[in-house]
PDB file of C-alpha atoms in Angstrom:
ATOM      1  CA  MET A   1       0.000   0.000   0.000  1.00 57.00           C
ATOM      2  CA  ASP A   2       1.293   3.479  -0.888  1.00 81.00           C
ATOM      3  CA  LYS A   3       2.228   5.600   2.093  1.00 89.00           C
ATOM      4  CA  ARG A   4      -0.072   8.464   3.018  1.00 95.00           C
ATOM      5  CA  ILE A   5       2.078  11.568   3.465  1.00 97.00           C
ATOM      6  CA  LEU A   6       1.388  14.965   5.010  1.00 97.00           C
ATOM      7  CA  VAL A   7       3.799  17.797   4.158  1.00 97.00           C
ATOM      8  CA  VAL A   8       3.218  20.794   6.424  1.00 98.00           C
ATOM      9  CA  GLY A   9       4.529  23.795   4.511  1.00 96.00           C
ATOM     10  CA  VAL A  10       4.206  22.285   1.040  1.00 95.00           C
ATOM     11  CA  ASP A  11       4.730  25.605  -0.759  1.00 92.00           C
ATOM     12  CA  GLY A  12       8.184  26.228   0.741  1.00 93.00           C
ATOM     13  CA  GLY A  13      11.461  25.523  -1.026  1.00 94.00           C
ATOM     14  CA  VAL A  14      12.077  22.183   0.677  1.00 97.00           C
ATOM     15  CA  GLY A  15       8.433  21.218   1.170  1.00 96.00           C
ATOM     16  CA  SER A  16       7.520  21.654  -2.498  1.00 95.00           C
ATOM     17  CA  ALA A  17      10.525  19.653  -3.697  1.00 96.00           C
ATOM     18  CA  LEU A  18       9.815  16.919  -1.141  1.00 97.00           C
ATOM     19  CA  ALA A  19       6.156  16.642  -2.139  1.00 96.00           C
ATOM     20  CA  ALA A  20       7.092  16.424  -5.823  1.00 95.00           C
ATOM     21  CA  ARG A  21       9.583  13.618  -5.156  1.00 95.00           C
ATOM     22  CA  LEU A  22       7.180  11.612  -3.015  1.00 96.00           C
ATOM     23  CA  ARG A  23       4.347  11.955  -5.516  1.00 94.00           C
ATOM     24  CA  ALA A  24       6.710  10.769  -8.270  1.00 93.00           C
ATOM     25  CA  GLN A  25       7.350   7.693  -6.119  1.00 91.00           C
ATOM     26  CA  GLY A  26       3.618   6.945  -5.995  1.00 91.00           C
ATOM     27  CA  MET A  27       2.923   8.278  -2.505  1.00 93.00           C
ATOM     28  CA  GLN A  28      -0.393   9.884  -1.601  1.00 94.00           C
ATOM     29  CA  VAL A  29       0.696  13.388  -0.611  1.00 96.00           C
ATOM     30  CA  THR A  30      -1.424  16.025   1.085  1.00 95.00           C
ATOM     31  CA  GLY A  31       0.154  19.394   1.758  1.00 96.00           C
ATOM     32  CA  THR A  32      -0.676  22.348   3.958  1.00 96.00           C
ATOM     33  CA  SER A  33      -0.116  26.023   3.267  1.00 95.00           C
ATOM     34  CA  ARG A  34      -1.129  29.341   4.728  1.00 88.00           C
ATOM     35  CA  ARG A  35      -2.712  29.980   1.313  1.00 77.00           C
ATOM     36  CA  ARG A  36      -4.429  27.362  -0.832  1.00 62.00           C
ATOM     37  CA  PRO A  37      -2.765  27.502  -4.255  1.00 57.00           C
ATOM     38  CA  ALA A  38      -4.914  29.044  -6.976  1.00 49.00           C
ATOM     39  CA  GLY A  39      -6.826  26.432  -8.913  1.00 49.00           C
ATOM     40  CA  ASP A  40      -6.414  23.637  -6.369  1.00 51.00           C
ATOM     41  CA  THR A  41      -9.732  21.800  -6.225  1.00 45.00           C
ATOM     42  CA  THR A  42      -8.310  18.369  -5.446  1.00 48.00           C
ATOM     43  CA  GLY A  43      -7.810  18.773  -1.729  1.00 56.00           C
ATOM     44  CA  ALA A  44      -4.116  18.008  -2.210  1.00 83.00           C
ATOM     45  CA  CYS A  45      -3.338  21.251  -0.375  1.00 90.00           C
ATOM     46  CA  ILE A  46      -5.302  22.383   2.661  1.00 92.00           C
ATOM     47  CA  PRO A  47      -5.069  25.712   4.513  1.00 93.00           C
ATOM     48  CA  LEU A  48      -3.092  25.733   7.750  1.00 96.00           C
ATOM     49  CA  ASP A  49      -1.583  28.819   9.391  1.00 96.00           C
ATOM     50  CA  LEU A  50       0.862  27.979  12.184  1.00 97.00           C
ATOM     51  CA  ALA A  51       0.520  31.507  13.553  1.00 97.00           C
ATOM     52  CA  SER A  52      -3.157  30.931  14.362  1.00 96.00           C
ATOM     53  CA  ASP A  53      -4.924  29.201  17.247  1.00 97.00           C
ATOM     54  CA  LEU A  54      -4.594  25.482  16.493  1.00 97.00           C
ATOM     55  CA  SER A  55      -5.955  24.172  19.783  1.00 96.00           C
ATOM     56  CA  GLY A  56      -8.770  22.406  17.926  1.00 96.00           C
ATOM     57  CA  TRP A  57      -6.597  21.004  15.131  1.00 96.00           C
ATOM     58  CA  SER A  58      -6.626  17.320  14.229  1.00 95.00           C
ATOM     59  CA  PRO A  59      -4.874  15.416  11.408  1.00 95.00           C
ATOM     60  CA  PRO A  60      -6.640  15.494   8.009  1.00 92.00           C
ATOM     61  CA  GLY A  61      -7.435  11.789   7.857  1.00 91.00           C
ATOM     62  CA  ALA A  62      -5.036   8.866   8.136  1.00 95.00           C
ATOM     63  CA  VAL A  63      -1.351   9.832   7.867  1.00 97.00           C
ATOM     64  CA  ASP A  64       1.578   7.416   7.783  1.00 97.00           C
ATOM     65  CA  ILE A  65       4.420   9.970   7.610  1.00 98.00           C
ATOM     66  CA  ALA A  66       4.215  13.686   8.428  1.00 98.00           C
ATOM     67  CA  TYR A  67       6.937  16.144   7.483  1.00 98.00           C
ATOM     68  CA  LEU A  68       6.996  19.395   9.448  1.00 98.00           C
ATOM     69  CA  CYS A  69       8.612  21.764   6.935  1.00 98.00           C
ATOM     70  CA  ALA A  70       6.792  25.016   7.785  1.00 97.00           C
ATOM     71  CA  ALA A  71       8.638  27.583   9.877  1.00 97.00           C
ATOM     72  CA  MET A  72       9.269  31.283  10.336  1.00 96.00           C
ATOM     73  CA  THR A  73      12.873  31.287   9.122  1.00 95.00           C
ATOM     74  CA  GLY A  74      13.853  34.943   8.759  1.00 95.00           C
ATOM     75  CA  LEU A  75      16.401  35.659  11.466  1.00 96.00           C
ATOM     76  CA  ALA A  76      15.447  39.332  11.723  1.00 95.00           C
ATOM     77  CA  ALA A  77      11.737  38.505  11.812  1.00 96.00           C
ATOM     78  CA  CYS A  78      12.293  35.956  14.592  1.00 97.00           C
ATOM     79  CA  ARG A  79      14.284  38.530  16.555  1.00 96.00           C
ATOM     80  CA  ASP A  80      11.777  41.344  16.038  1.00 97.00           C
ATOM     81  CA  ASP A  81       8.644  39.284  16.751  1.00 97.00           C
ATOM     82  CA  PRO A  82       9.764  36.448  19.025  1.00 96.00           C
ATOM     83  CA  GLN A  83       6.232  35.768  20.272  1.00 97.00           C
ATOM     84  CA  THR A  84       4.882  34.953  16.811  1.00 98.00           C
ATOM     85  CA  ALA A  85       8.059  33.095  15.885  1.00 98.00           C
ATOM     86  CA  ASP A  86       7.842  30.958  19.023  1.00 98.00           C
ATOM     87  CA  ARG A  87       4.193  30.168  18.317  1.00 98.00           C
ATOM     88  CA  ILE A  88       5.076  28.974  14.805  1.00 98.00           C
ATOM     89  CA  ASN A  89       8.499  27.396  15.318  1.00 98.00           C
ATOM     90  CA  ARG A  90       7.916  25.723  18.667  1.00 98.00           C
ATOM     91  CA  HIS A  91       4.430  25.750  20.200  1.00 98.00           C
ATOM     92  CA  ASN A  92       2.208  24.953  17.213  1.00 98.00           C
ATOM     93  CA  THR A  93       4.837  22.796  15.538  1.00 98.00           C
ATOM     94  CA  LEU A  94       4.947  20.605  18.630  1.00 98.00           C
ATOM     95  CA  LEU A  95       1.152  20.602  18.908  1.00 98.00           C
ATOM     96  CA  LEU A  96       0.938  19.195  15.372  1.00 98.00           C
ATOM     97  CA  ALA A  97       3.738  16.720  16.046  1.00 98.00           C
ATOM     98  CA  SER A  98       2.071  15.385  19.189  1.00 98.00           C
ATOM     99  CA  ARG A  99      -1.364  14.945  17.618  1.00 98.00           C
ATOM    100  CA  LEU A 100       0.064  13.345  14.482  1.00 98.00           C
ATOM    101  CA  ALA A 101       2.142  10.915  16.546  1.00 98.00           C
ATOM    102  CA  ASP A 102      -0.877  10.086  18.723  1.00 97.00           C
ATOM    103  CA  ALA A 103      -2.799   9.313  15.533  1.00 97.00           C
ATOM    104  CA  GLY A 104      -0.121   6.833  14.442  1.00 97.00           C
ATOM    105  CA  ALA A 105       1.999   8.943  12.077  1.00 98.00           C
ATOM    106  CA  PHE A 106       5.779   8.912  12.012  1.00 98.00           C
ATOM    107  CA  VAL A 107       6.817  12.576  12.348  1.00 98.00           C
ATOM    108  CA  VAL A 108       9.859  14.106  10.635  1.00 98.00           C
ATOM    109  CA  PHE A 109      10.835  17.565  11.886  1.00 98.00           C
ATOM    110  CA  LEU A 110      13.182  19.878   9.979  1.00 98.00           C
ATOM    111  CA  SER A 111      15.727  21.692  12.145  1.00 98.00           C
ATOM    112  CA  THR A 112      18.827  23.797  11.549  1.00 98.00           C
ATOM    113  CA  SER A 113      22.552  23.917  12.267  1.00 98.00           C
ATOM    114  CA  LEU A 114      21.850  27.266  13.973  1.00 98.00           C
ATOM    115  CA  VAL A 115      20.884  25.381  17.146  1.00 98.00           C
ATOM    116  CA  LEU A 116      24.678  25.033  17.644  1.00 97.00           C
ATOM    117  CA  ASP A 117      27.306  27.642  18.482  1.00 94.00           C
ATOM    118  CA  GLY A 118      29.411  26.889  15.406  1.00 95.00           C
ATOM    119  CA  LEU A 119      32.727  26.905  17.255  1.00 95.00           C
ATOM    120  CA  THR A 120      33.844  23.555  15.834  1.00 95.00           C
ATOM    121  CA  PRO A 121      33.421  21.959  12.401  1.00 97.00           C
ATOM    122  CA  TYR A 122      31.612  18.659  11.792  1.00 97.00           C
ATOM    123  CA  ALA A 123      29.511  19.081  14.927  1.00 97.00           C
ATOM    124  CA  ALA A 124      28.291  15.789  16.348  1.00 97.00           C
ATOM    125  CA  ALA A 125      24.592  15.144  16.809  1.00 96.00           C
ATOM    126  CA  ASP A 126      25.053  15.178  20.576  1.00 95.00           C
ATOM    127  CA  ALA A 127      27.132  18.373  20.646  1.00 96.00           C
ATOM    128  CA  PRO A 128      25.907  20.915  23.216  1.00 94.00           C
ATOM    129  CA  ARG A 129      23.340  23.221  21.688  1.00 95.00           C
ATOM    130  CA  LYS A 130      24.143  26.894  22.197  1.00 95.00           C
ATOM    131  CA  PRO A 131      22.104  28.892  19.675  1.00 96.00           C
ATOM    132  CA  ALA A 132      23.138  32.500  19.113  1.00 92.00           C
ATOM    133  CA  CYS A 133      19.840  33.747  17.640  1.00 96.00           C
ATOM    134  CA  ASP A 134      16.120  33.563  18.398  1.00 97.00           C
ATOM    135  CA  TYR A 135      15.443  31.273  15.439  1.00 97.00           C
ATOM    136  CA  GLY A 136      18.076  28.815  16.663  1.00 97.00           C
ATOM    137  CA  ARG A 137      16.689  28.912  20.215  1.00 97.00           C
ATOM    138  CA  GLN A 138      13.146  28.217  19.015  1.00 98.00           C
ATOM    139  CA  LYS A 139      14.333  25.295  16.899  1.00 98.00           C
ATOM    140  CA  ALA A 140      16.392  23.896  19.791  1.00 98.00           C
ATOM    141  CA  LEU A 141      13.325  23.915  22.054  1.00 98.00           C
ATOM    142  CA  ALA A 142      11.304  22.252  19.299  1.00 98.00           C
ATOM    143  CA  GLU A 143      13.999  19.572  18.975  1.00 98.00           C
ATOM    144  CA  ASP A 144      13.479  18.792  22.662  1.00 98.00           C
ATOM    145  CA  GLY A 145       9.757  18.355  22.130  1.00 98.00           C
ATOM    146  CA  ILE A 146      10.287  16.107  19.128  1.00 98.00           C
ATOM    147  CA  ALA A 147      12.793  13.991  21.075  1.00 98.00           C
ATOM    148  CA  ALA A 148      10.156  13.509  23.798  1.00 98.00           C
ATOM    149  CA  LEU A 149       7.996  11.666  21.242  1.00 98.00           C
ATOM    150  CA  GLY A 150      10.587   8.880  21.210  1.00 97.00           C
ATOM    151  CA  ALA A 151      10.490   6.364  18.380  1.00 97.00           C
ATOM    152  CA  SER A 152       7.483   8.103  16.826  1.00 98.00           C
ATOM    153  CA  ALA A 153       9.562  11.007  15.501  1.00 98.00           C
ATOM    154  CA  ALA A 154      12.859  12.035  13.974  1.00 98.00           C
ATOM    155  CA  THR A 155      14.633  15.368  13.649  1.00 98.00           C
ATOM    156  CA  VAL A 156      16.592  16.131  10.483  1.00 98.00           C
ATOM    157  CA  ARG A 157      19.044  18.942  11.148  1.00 98.00           C
ATOM    158  CA  LEU A 158      20.035  20.774   7.954  1.00 98.00           C
ATOM    159  CA  THR A 159      22.746  23.194   6.902  1.00 98.00           C
ATOM    160  CA  LYS A 160      22.183  25.728   4.076  1.00 98.00           C
ATOM    161  CA  VAL A 161      19.860  24.289   1.420  1.00 98.00           C
ATOM    162  CA  ILE A 162      20.526  25.549  -2.115  1.00 97.00           C
ATOM    163  CA  ARG A 163      17.875  25.782  -4.816  1.00 94.00           C
ATOM    164  CA  PRO A 164      17.517  27.740  -8.067  1.00 92.00           C
ATOM    165  CA  GLY A 165      15.747  31.061  -7.621  1.00 90.00           C
ATOM    166  CA  MET A 166      16.605  31.389  -3.945  1.00 94.00           C
ATOM    167  CA  PRO A 167      17.365  34.878  -2.596  1.00 91.00           C
ATOM    168  CA  VAL A 168      20.911  36.259  -2.956  1.00 92.00           C
ATOM    169  CA  LEU A 169      22.806  33.211  -4.240  1.00 95.00           C
ATOM    170  CA  GLY A 170      20.121  32.412  -6.787  1.00 95.00           C
ATOM    171  CA  ALA A 171      20.584  35.820  -8.433  1.00 96.00           C
ATOM    172  CA  TRP A 172      24.370  35.594  -8.772  1.00 97.00           C
ATOM    173  CA  PRO A 173      24.539  33.586 -12.037  1.00 97.00           C
ATOM    174  CA  ALA A 174      22.304  36.057 -13.894  1.00 96.00           C
ATOM    175  CA  ASP A 175      24.175  39.044 -12.455  1.00 97.00           C
ATOM    176  CA  LEU A 176      27.559  37.621 -13.451  1.00 97.00           C
ATOM    177  CA  ALA A 177      26.357  36.592 -16.897  1.00 95.00           C
ATOM    178  CA  ALA A 178      25.030  40.123 -17.452  1.00 96.00           C
ATOM    179  CA  GLY A 179      28.423  41.612 -16.638  1.00 96.00           C
ATOM    180  CA  ARG A 180      27.490  42.921 -13.217  1.00 97.00           C
ATOM    181  CA  THR A 181      29.892  42.721 -10.282  1.00 97.00           C
ATOM    182  CA  ILE A 182      28.721  40.895  -7.165  1.00 97.00           C
ATOM    183  CA  HIS A 183      29.939  41.496  -3.626  1.00 96.00           C
ATOM    184  CA  PRO A 184      29.753  38.284  -1.571  1.00 97.00           C
ATOM    185  CA  PHE A 185      30.698  38.276   2.094  1.00 96.00           C
ATOM    186  CA  ASN A 186      34.042  36.686   2.879  1.00 96.00           C
ATOM    187  CA  ASP A 187      33.212  36.460   6.595  1.00 95.00           C
ATOM    188  CA  LEU A 188      29.991  34.412   6.287  1.00 95.00           C
ATOM    189  CA  ARG A 189      30.224  30.635   5.984  1.00 97.00           C
ATOM    190  CA  MET A 190      28.007  27.741   4.994  1.00 98.00           C
ATOM    191  CA  ALA A 191      28.159  24.007   4.273  1.00 98.00           C
ATOM    192  CA  PRO A 192      25.582  24.004   1.466  1.00 98.00           C
ATOM    193  CA  VAL A 193      23.617  21.058   0.089  1.00 98.00           C
ATOM    194  CA  ARG A 194      21.327  20.822  -2.928  1.00 98.00           C
ATOM    195  CA  VAL A 195      17.622  20.794  -2.217  1.00 97.00           C
ATOM    196  CA  ASP A 196      17.386  17.385  -3.888  1.00 97.00           C
ATOM    197  CA  HIS A 197      20.054  16.017  -1.522  1.00 98.00           C
ATOM    198  CA  ALA A 198      18.066  17.324   1.459  1.00 98.00           C
ATOM    199  CA  VAL A 199      14.904  15.778   0.003  1.00 98.00           C
ATOM    200  CA  GLU A 200      16.648  12.431  -0.526  1.00 98.00           C
ATOM    201  CA  ALA A 201      17.625  12.415   3.152  1.00 98.00           C
ATOM    202  CA  LEU A 202      14.138  13.399   4.311  1.00 98.00           C
ATOM    203  CA  ALA A 203      12.496  10.738   2.172  1.00 98.00           C
ATOM    204  CA  ALA A 204      14.871   8.078   3.501  1.00 98.00           C
ATOM    205  CA  VAL A 205      14.316   9.045   7.136  1.00 98.00           C
ATOM    206  CA  GLY A 206      10.544   9.043   6.712  1.00 97.00           C
ATOM    207  CA  ARG A 207      10.548   5.731   4.861  1.00 96.00           C
ATOM    208  CA  GLY A 208      12.955   4.106   7.328  1.00 97.00           C
ATOM    209  CA  GLY A 209      11.011   5.154  10.397  1.00 97.00           C
ATOM    210  CA  ASP A 210      14.060   5.363  12.672  1.00 97.00           C
ATOM    211  CA  GLY A 211      13.568   7.931  15.418  1.00 97.00           C
ATOM    212  CA  GLY A 212      16.166  10.300  16.795  1.00 98.00           C
ATOM    213  CA  LEU A 213      18.430  12.853  15.155  1.00 98.00           C
ATOM    214  CA  PHE A 214      19.931  12.828  11.659  1.00 98.00           C
ATOM    215  CA  GLN A 215      22.198  15.540  10.250  1.00 98.00           C
ATOM    216  CA  VAL A 216      22.517  16.717   6.641  1.00 98.00           C
ATOM    217  CA  SER A 217      25.569  18.746   5.609  1.00 98.00           C
ATOM    218  CA  ALA A 218      28.218  19.253   2.951  1.00 98.00           C
ATOM    219  CA  THR A 219      31.683  17.850   3.600  1.00 98.00           C
ATOM    220  CA  ARG A 220      33.031  21.209   4.744  1.00 97.00           C
ATOM    221  CA  ASP A 221      32.372  24.905   5.169  1.00 98.00           C
ATOM    222  CA  ILE A 222      33.086  27.515   2.531  1.00 98.00           C
ATOM    223  CA  THR A 223      32.608  31.278   2.528  1.00 98.00           C
ATOM    224  CA  TYR A 224      30.043  33.034   0.377  1.00 97.00           C
ATOM    225  CA  ALA A 225      33.016  34.487  -1.501  1.00 98.00           C
ATOM    226  CA  ASP A 226      34.275  30.951  -2.232  1.00 98.00           C
ATOM    227  CA  ALA A 227      30.824  30.152  -3.579  1.00 98.00           C
ATOM    228  CA  ALA A 228      30.758  33.220  -5.823  1.00 98.00           C
ATOM    229  CA  PHE A 229      34.192  32.475  -7.304  1.00 98.00           C
ATOM    230  CA  HIS A 230      33.083  28.908  -8.048  1.00 98.00           C
ATOM    231  CA  ILE A 231      29.946  30.099  -9.844  1.00 98.00           C
ATOM    232  CA  ALA A 232      31.982  32.616 -11.849  1.00 97.00           C
ATOM    233  CA  GLU A 233      34.403  29.869 -12.892  1.00 97.00           C
ATOM    234  CA  ARG A 234      31.546  27.584 -13.955  1.00 96.00           C
ATOM    235  CA  LEU A 235      30.066  30.404 -16.035  1.00 97.00           C
ATOM    236  CA  GLY A 236      33.424  31.244 -17.585  1.00 96.00           C
ATOM    237  CA  VAL A 237      33.300  34.885 -16.536  1.00 96.00           C
ATOM    238  CA  PRO A 238      36.298  36.875 -15.242  1.00 97.00           C
ATOM    239  CA  ARG A 239      37.096  36.496 -11.560  1.00 96.00           C
ATOM    240  CA  ASP A 240      37.233  40.265 -11.172  1.00 96.00           C
ATOM    241  CA  ARG A 241      33.432  40.353 -11.409  1.00 97.00           C
ATOM    242  CA  VAL A 242      33.499  38.892  -7.898  1.00 98.00           C
ATOM    243  CA  SER A 243      34.492  41.534  -5.364  1.00 97.00           C
ATOM    244  CA  PRO A 244      34.394  40.032  -1.848  1.00 97.00           C
ATOM    245  CA  CYS A 245      33.831  42.203   1.195  1.00 96.00           C
ATOM    246  CA  ARG A 246      33.283  41.918   4.898  1.00 94.00           C
ATOM    247  CA  SER A 247      29.720  42.236   6.106  1.00 92.00           C
ATOM    248  CA  ASP A 248      30.578  45.177   8.348  1.00 88.00           C
ATOM    249  CA  GLU A 249      31.968  47.073   5.339  1.00 89.00           C
ATOM    250  CA  THR A 250      28.452  47.190   3.911  1.00 86.00           C
ATOM    251  CA  GLY A 251      26.792  48.253   7.142  1.00 83.00           C
ATOM    252  CA  VAL A 252      25.184  44.838   7.592  1.00 84.00           C
ATOM    253  CA  THR A 253      25.106  43.375  11.087  1.00 86.00           C
ATOM    254  CA  LEU A 254      24.805  39.615  10.834  1.00 91.00           C
ATOM    255  CA  ILE A 255      22.315  38.234  13.338  1.00 93.00           C
ATOM    256  CA  ALA A 256      24.085  34.877  13.368  1.00 92.00           C
ATOM    257  CA  ASN A 257      27.548  34.260  11.966  1.00 93.00           C
ATOM    258  CA  PRO A 258      28.888  30.901  13.155  1.00 95.00           C
ATOM    259  CA  ARG A 259      32.530  30.138  12.487  1.00 95.00           C
ATOM    260  CA  HIS A 260      31.505  26.679  11.282  1.00 97.00           C
ATOM    261  CA  THR A 261      28.186  25.234  10.108  1.00 97.00           C
ATOM    262  CA  SER A 262      29.263  21.759   8.943  1.00 98.00           C
ATOM    263  CA  LEU A 263      27.724  18.749  10.696  1.00 98.00           C
ATOM    264  CA  ASP A 264      28.717  15.136  11.295  1.00 98.00           C
ATOM    265  CA  THR A 265      26.543  13.088   8.936  1.00 98.00           C
ATOM    266  CA  ALA A 266      27.791   9.642   9.996  1.00 98.00           C
ATOM    267  CA  ARG A 267      24.405   8.316  11.143  1.00 98.00           C
ATOM    268  CA  LEU A 268      22.718   9.290   7.885  1.00 98.00           C
ATOM    269  CA  GLU A 269      25.423   7.569   5.846  1.00 98.00           C
ATOM    270  CA  GLN A 270      25.567   4.458   8.030  1.00 98.00           C
ATOM    271  CA  THR A 271      21.786   4.034   8.200  1.00 98.00           C
ATOM    272  CA  TYR A 272      20.712   5.023   4.688  1.00 98.00           C
ATOM    273  CA  GLY A 273      23.911   5.190   2.649  1.00 98.00           C
ATOM    274  CA  ILE A 274      23.597   8.922   1.995  1.00 98.00           C
ATOM    275  CA  ALA A 275      27.068  10.487   2.096  1.00 98.00           C
ATOM    276  CA  ALA A 276      27.846  14.160   2.567  1.00 98.00           C
ATOM    277  CA  PRO A 277      28.456  15.903  -0.794  1.00 98.00           C
ATOM    278  CA  SER A 278      31.040  18.536  -1.688  1.00 98.00           C
ATOM    279  CA  PRO A 279      29.807  22.065  -0.936  1.00 97.00           C
ATOM    280  CA  PHE A 280      30.470  22.967  -4.572  1.00 97.00           C
ATOM    281  CA  ASP A 281      28.045  20.302  -5.763  1.00 96.00           C
ATOM    282  CA  ALA A 282      25.209  22.379  -4.352  1.00 96.00           C
ATOM    283  CA  LEU A 283      26.405  25.515  -6.141  1.00 96.00           C
ATOM    284  CA  ASP A 284      26.463  23.741  -9.483  1.00 95.00           C
ATOM    285  CA  ALA A 285      22.676  23.483  -9.187  1.00 93.00           C
ATOM    286  CA  LEU A 286      22.485  27.274  -9.552  1.00 95.00           C
ATOM    287  CA  VAL A 287      24.396  27.363 -12.858  1.00 94.00           C
ATOM    288  CA  PRO A 288      22.256  26.932 -15.981  1.00 86.00           C
ATOM    289  CA  PRO A 289      23.223  23.856 -18.054  1.00 82.00           C
TER     290      PRO A 289
END
């Protein structure tokens, strides 16, 4: 029997890619969104706003696997409105997780490397969590709630997920190809993975049904400047169109700037055979073929 899947936050970058992959595999996928997509009359997407009162919420029918992809992810927004962010990222997320697990679903929660302090590379799953921003703190508290569900739930902790059309990095190829100079930060780091790599990991964790914590990361950290130079090289444009700078030179104050974001992915590889990719593999997804 095909699995019945619920993707909370199906219109997000990861949620939409995950739903597409699972549907292609023959799964019965229902999604939720704050806004029902125009023209949807199938019931494949139902309205759900995690900022609202969900005290009366119950799962939309039988669910085998539920992916909790929806979140308030803007670091500035989480800092400026911590009450709303906490309601979305912790309180209502855990309410959904608990009711789905009680109804027999296996719950997969998406978390972030920002729950860690970033002082060391390849952070282990059991490394002390010391988030430096409100978003990281909310996700860390949600991780605790997911862990309390035991074998009924898993957390998948992700580094930077790269997809075409994403803000900032997604615009670089067109800017470079048009002859414009870009100014990436050389003091901001990431261990990026393609969205399809993240989706492969999420699908495997949901299908496998092993509870606990899994981590998804590239093999190492690179700076945004490293990323920009790589994209320029792939496009065959002069390196001088990339002009790195420090964030403070532009007047930008970074809300979170960990020294390292890379994670230890040993459990994911040992359990499901999914190895950490090169950080440059993710960037290649931004370059037109």
